């Protein structure tokens, strides 16, 4: 479902770049996605080299390649190479306790806010029902101004 919303979110960010602040929080559904946690770690490890969003984008575009893979870490290392990251640092950073703690904190804050699945969107601090289309999302944002 997150992959389906990704193009909508990208377009909203472009169209409302001067008035919309988009915050991303991890909420890995490890019970149903075996590599959800490892992909969250990959994006955070890339973020330590200022490439969070670039890794984020690759992960969504290639989800079918890694989501059920037994060697997702190797696939993520390949993406790190593609992004021009220091692969040795990236590999080490995947194991950082601070990354684990950040993801856990994001997840726990989601639980407190009533998040039950992904994606979940909040507008002006209030959880909204996921709009069915870009146009529906756009209308909600315009009404919230």
Coordinates of C-alpha atoms in Angstrom, one line a residue:
X1 CA 0.0 0.0 0.0
X2 CA 2.9 2.4 0.7
X3 CA 4.2 1.9 -2.7
X4 CA 0.9 2.8 -4.2
X5 CA 0.8 6.1 -2.3
X6 CA 4.4 7.0 -3.1
X7 CA 3.7 8.7 -6.5
X8 CA 0.9 10.6 -4.9
X9 CA 3.1 11.8 -2.0
X10 CA 5.8 12.8 -4.5
X11 CA 3.4 14.9 -6.6
X12 CA 2.0 16.5 -3.5
X13 CA 5.5 17.4 -2.3
X14 CA 6.2 19.0 -5.7
X15 CA 2.8 20.8 -6.0
X16 CA 2.8 22.1 -2.4
X17 CA 6.5 22.5 -1.8
X18 CA 6.1 26.0 -0.4
X19 CA 3.2 25.2 2.0
X20 CA 3.4 21.5 2.9
X21 CA 5.9 20.0 5.4
X22 CA 6.2 16.2 5.0
X23 CA 7.5 14.2 7.9
X24 CA 8.4 10.5 7.5
X25 CA 8.2 8.1 10.4
X26 CA 9.1 4.4 10.3
X27 CA 6.4 1.9 11.2
X28 CA 7.8 -1.4 10.0
X29 CA 5.2 -4.1 9.9
X30 CA 7.5 -7.0 10.6
X31 CA 4.7 -9.4 11.1
X32 CA 3.7 -9.2 7.4
X33 CA 6.9 -7.8 5.7
X34 CA 10.0 -9.9 6.5
X35 CA 12.4 -7.1 5.4
X36 CA 10.5 -4.1 6.7
X37 CA 12.9 -3.5 9.5
X38 CA 16.0 -4.0 7.4
X39 CA 14.7 -1.6 4.7
X40 CA 14.1 1.0 7.5
X41 CA 17.7 0.5 8.6
X42 CA 18.9 0.9 5.1
X43 CA 17.2 4.2 4.7
X44 CA 18.5 5.5 8.0
X45 CA 22.1 4.3 7.3
X46 CA 21.9 6.1 3.9
X47 CA 20.6 9.2 5.8
X48 CA 23.8 9.3 7.8
X49 CA 25.5 10.1 4.5
X50 CA 22.8 12.6 3.6
X51 CA 21.0 10.2 1.2
X52 CA 17.9 9.2 3.1
X53 CA 15.4 10.3 0.5
X54 CA 17.4 8.8 -2.4
X55 CA 17.5 5.4 -0.6
X56 CA 13.8 5.8 0.3
X57 CA 13.0 6.3 -3.4
X58 CA 15.0 3.3 -4.5
X59 CA 13.5 1.1 -1.9
X60 CA 9.9 2.0 -3.0
X61 CA 10.8 1.7 -6.7
X62 CA 12.4 -1.7 -6.3
X63 CA 10.3 -3.2 -3.5
X64 CA 9.5 -6.3 -5.5
X65 CA 13.2 -7.1 -5.7
X66 CA 14.0 -7.1 -2.0
X67 CA 10.7 -7.5 0.0
X68 CA 10.8 -11.3 0.0
X69 CA 14.6 -11.8 -0.5
X70 CA 16.7 -13.8 1.9
X71 CA 19.6 -11.5 1.1
X72 CA 18.1 -8.1 1.4
X73 CA 21.2 -6.7 3.1
X74 CA 23.3 -7.5 0.0
X75 CA 20.7 -5.9 -2.2
X76 CA 20.7 -2.7 -0.1
X77 CA 24.5 -2.6 -0.3
X78 CA 24.1 -2.6 -4.0
X79 CA 21.7 0.3 -3.8
X80 CA 24.3 2.1 -1.6
X81 CA 26.9 1.6 -4.3
X82 CA 24.4 3.0 -6.9
X83 CA 24.0 6.1 -4.7
X84 CA 27.7 6.6 -4.4
X85 CA 27.7 6.0 -0.6
X86 CA 30.8 4.8 1.3
X87 CA 29.7 1.2 1.3
X88 CA 31.9 0.2 4.2
X89 CA 30.4 2.9 6.4
X90 CA 26.9 2.1 5.2
X91 CA 27.4 -1.6 6.1
X92 CA 28.6 -0.7 9.6
X93 CA 25.9 1.8 10.1
X94 CA 23.2 -0.8 9.4
X95 CA 24.1 -2.3 12.7
X96 CA 24.1 0.9 14.8
X97 CA 22.1 0.8 18.0
X98 CA 21.1 4.5 17.4
X99 CA 19.4 3.5 14.1
X100 CA 17.5 0.7 15.9
X101 CA 16.5 3.1 18.6
X102 CA 15.2 5.7 16.1
X103 CA 13.1 3.2 14.3
X104 CA 11.7 1.8 17.6
X105 CA 10.9 5.3 18.7
X106 CA 9.1 6.1 15.5
X107 CA 7.1 2.9 15.8
X108 CA 6.2 3.5 19.4
X109 CA 5.1 7.1 18.7
X110 CA 2.9 5.7 15.9
X111 CA 1.3 3.3 18.3
X112 CA 0.6 6.1 20.7
X113 CA -1.0 8.1 17.9
X114 CA -3.3 5.2 16.9
X115 CA -1.4 4.1 13.8
X116 CA -2.4 0.5 13.0
X117 CA -1.1 0.1 9.4
X118 CA 0.8 1.8 6.6
X119 CA 0.6 4.2 5.1
X120 CA -1.1 6.4 7.7
X121 CA -1.3 10.1 7.1
X122 CA -1.8 13.1 9.5
X123 CA -2.8 16.5 8.3
X124 CA -2.2 19.4 10.8
X125 CA -1.6 16.8 13.5
X126 CA -4.9 14.9 12.9
X127 CA -5.0 11.4 11.5
X128 CA -7.0 11.3 8.3
X129 CA -8.6 8.5 6.3
X130 CA -6.3 7.7 3.4
X131 CA -7.6 9.6 0.4
X132 CA -8.3 7.4 -2.6
X133 CA -6.6 9.6 -5.2
X134 CA -4.2 12.5 -5.7
X135 CA -7.2 14.8 -6.3
X136 CA -8.9 13.8 -3.0
X137 CA -5.6 14.3 -1.1
X138 CA -5.1 17.7 -2.8
X139 CA -8.6 18.8 -1.8
X140 CA -8.0 17.9 1.9
X141 CA -4.7 19.9 1.9
X142 CA -6.4 22.9 0.3
X143 CA -9.2 22.8 2.8
X144 CA -6.8 22.6 5.6
X145 CA -5.0 25.9 4.7

